[in-house]
């Protein structure tokens, strides 16, 4: 028996003439590549091992070929086998340790090959127990080639040539002849070595594949997670969009149902939203108006009337004003417009909400009412004047003497007629100013002159009420209609006297404040409650409804004053403290202004 070791790449022995040798060599190369191809057809290690043992057995005509895997603890077992039916299989049998001692393992790790032609030949050096073991399986000759596994194969695959190759014994490729001893030839050794190398490669590839599978698995898991998140995001977004669509639909439903123009205009004065009423009023659908500039929608004339209000809204003011617009019916309509600025988180105005309602009907009714009042008042004034004159004549007793009761009745009739005349005159005054029927004839006047005129006119009434009138005329040049300003001053003075206690003082002053003349009428009367400070400037508004009877007022004096002052581009207001008195103040432009 011969025990021989060879390097992994032994040179071929030249045993035949040159031509024969080349042919044989060519046959072997073809055979190797054919076997290599066969065993590489699978990526599955098990399949590869199976193909290897089958092919080796076929080519070497061996009785048994097996692959023995060395386990981590030094033991091992046959994991693949091709054996002729006549001989007992070794597959899955564990080899006892004494059969495969550590020193053998060490030799195989270094790549040694063992070729034993006859196991019973004492020169083969097999121990008794090993001979006993091989006899069990009827082994006569055996060839053992180590299968080495590169330890850092997959790292080197990722970064070629970076780590030195380290090998460890993975297993053995073993061929047996069972019916006879067999001197192993070079070709057999080479085939076995080549195939052991192929198994090494397959092992490295299997490891790589396993690694790749792990990477693919983890990437797939990551991608699945990303996909899940994406799907969630899409669902959330769809839900949000759905909610938005529903709330938009609701908003449209509500705004479209209202018979007023509702819009949102951005800071470039372009429509971003407008309701259905635009179509009913202007004949253009909301989509045609969206994105259009205000001027495009309303035309130059109308836009000029709205421009300052639009600018005020974009400057952050809430604006309410009246305008006249031509609608699709071609008629001019009066409208009330409100702009409410829209601010962002930084408090910057981004645009404004615009609300426009048709007030043509209300305006028409107001006009009819005013005309009616004007006509009635006018018609009343003539008979009232003659009635008043007749009563005055009767009071002179030139036409006869009345009884004491008759005289008293005459005085009551005279007093009430006077009140009626005042009321009619006030109504006519107010109506004329409001309708723009009267034009203010403005000229330059000294405030002092007007103050003196008003004080003189009110002196008799003050004496009658035992109230003293004080003034410090100031020579401020103002640009006014003197008659109307004197009328406003006398109205305020008359109220101040009326509501002052006997012995009280009423003071009229004037001063320059900024570009205005500021007039004040101060009294020491009963004062006005805070909640009435605004409303008393409205028509027929009195603090106490009995004031008109007790004080002989009409509830129109302050409304007239406000109209007069507004016609002069001034403002009027009152400050008051209950029980202490009131101060009515108004501003008028100075001549310079
Ligand atoms: P009237 O003809 O009733 O005085 P006005 O319009 O001039 O009508 O005044 C409206 C109401 O305002 C008065 O009825 C009174 O209640 C209140 N008022 C006006 N001036 C004064 C004042 N100086 N002191 C207290 N109340 C006043």
Short mmCIF file of N, CA and C and ligand atoms in Angstrom, two decimals, residues 495-496 498-499 523 527-528 536 541-543 547 553-558 582 584, ligand 1:
data_model
loop_
_atom_site.label_atom_id
_atom_site.label_comp_id
_atom_site.label_asym_id
_atom_site.label_seq_id
_atom_site.Cartn_x
_atom_site.Cartn_y
_atom_site.Cartn_z
N UNK A 495 -79.27 123.30 23.68
CA UNK A 495 -79.32 122.06 24.48
C UNK A 495 -78.63 122.26 25.82
N UNK A 496 -77.43 122.87 25.78
CA UNK A 496 -76.66 123.07 27.01
C UNK A 496 -77.47 123.90 28.01
N UNK A 498 -80.81 124.23 28.00
CA UNK A 498 -82.00 123.44 28.39
C UNK A 498 -81.69 122.47 29.51
N UNK A 499 -80.51 121.83 29.41
CA UNK A 499 -80.19 120.78 30.38
C UNK A 499 -79.33 121.26 31.54
N UNK A 523 -71.30 122.38 29.51
CA UNK A 523 -72.34 122.76 30.48
C UNK A 523 -72.14 122.01 31.79
N UNK A 527 -75.75 115.62 32.53
CA UNK A 527 -74.86 114.62 31.91
C UNK A 527 -75.62 113.59 31.10
N UNK A 528 -74.89 112.80 30.34
CA UNK A 528 -75.51 111.82 29.43
C UNK A 528 -74.90 110.43 29.73
N UNK A 536 -77.49 109.55 20.58
CA UNK A 536 -78.23 110.83 20.59
C UNK A 536 -77.99 111.64 19.32
N UNK A 541 -83.59 110.55 18.67
CA UNK A 541 -83.04 109.81 19.80
C UNK A 541 -82.84 110.76 20.97
N UNK A 542 -83.43 110.40 22.09
CA UNK A 542 -83.30 111.24 23.28
C UNK A 542 -82.93 110.34 24.46
N UNK A 543 -82.22 110.91 25.43
CA UNK A 543 -81.83 110.11 26.59
C UNK A 543 -83.09 109.63 27.32
N UNK A 547 -88.04 113.93 27.40
CA UNK A 547 -87.30 115.18 27.19
C UNK A 547 -88.01 116.11 26.22
N UNK A 553 -88.02 119.72 23.10
CA UNK A 553 -87.12 119.34 21.99
C UNK A 553 -87.82 118.50 20.95
N UNK A 554 -87.11 118.26 19.83
CA UNK A 554 -87.68 117.46 18.74
C UNK A 554 -86.88 116.18 18.52
N UNK A 555 -85.69 116.10 19.10
CA UNK A 555 -84.83 114.92 18.87
C UNK A 555 -84.13 114.96 17.53
N UNK A 556 -84.13 116.14 16.89
CA UNK A 556 -83.48 116.25 15.58
C UNK A 556 -82.28 117.18 15.57
N UNK A 557 -82.15 117.99 16.66
CA UNK A 557 -81.09 119.01 16.71
C UNK A 557 -79.69 118.44 16.49
N UNK A 558 -79.33 117.38 17.21
CA UNK A 558 -77.97 116.82 17.10
C UNK A 558 -77.75 116.14 15.75
N UNK A 582 -71.76 118.07 30.48
CA UNK A 582 -71.36 117.48 29.19
C UNK A 582 -70.56 118.49 28.40
N UNK A 584 -69.90 119.07 24.34
CA UNK A 584 -70.06 118.74 22.93
C UNK A 584 -68.93 119.41 22.17
P1 LIG B 1 -83.67 117.71 21.36
O1 LIG B 1 -84.41 118.57 20.45
O2 LIG B 1 -84.47 116.66 22.03
O3 LIG B 1 -82.74 118.44 22.23
P2 LIG B 1 -81.28 116.83 20.20
O4 LIG B 1 -80.98 115.97 19.01
O5 LIG B 1 -80.69 118.21 20.17
O6 LIG B 1 -82.81 116.85 20.38
O7 LIG B 1 -80.80 116.09 21.47
C1 LIG B 1 -81.08 114.75 21.59
C2 LIG B 1 -81.05 114.33 23.06
O8 LIG B 1 -79.71 114.38 23.56
C3 LIG B 1 -81.77 115.21 23.97
O9 LIG B 1 -83.18 114.95 23.97
C4 LIG B 1 -81.15 114.93 25.30
O10 LIG B 1 -81.70 113.73 25.83
C5 LIG B 1 -79.69 114.68 24.94
N1 LIG B 1 -78.89 115.94 25.11
C6 LIG B 1 -78.53 116.80 24.14
N2 LIG B 1 -77.74 117.77 24.66
C7 LIG B 1 -77.62 117.53 25.98
C8 LIG B 1 -76.94 118.17 27.07
N3 LIG B 1 -76.21 119.26 26.89
N4 LIG B 1 -77.05 117.62 28.28
C9 LIG B 1 -77.76 116.48 28.49
N5 LIG B 1 -78.43 115.83 27.49
C10 LIG B 1 -78.35 116.35 26.27
#
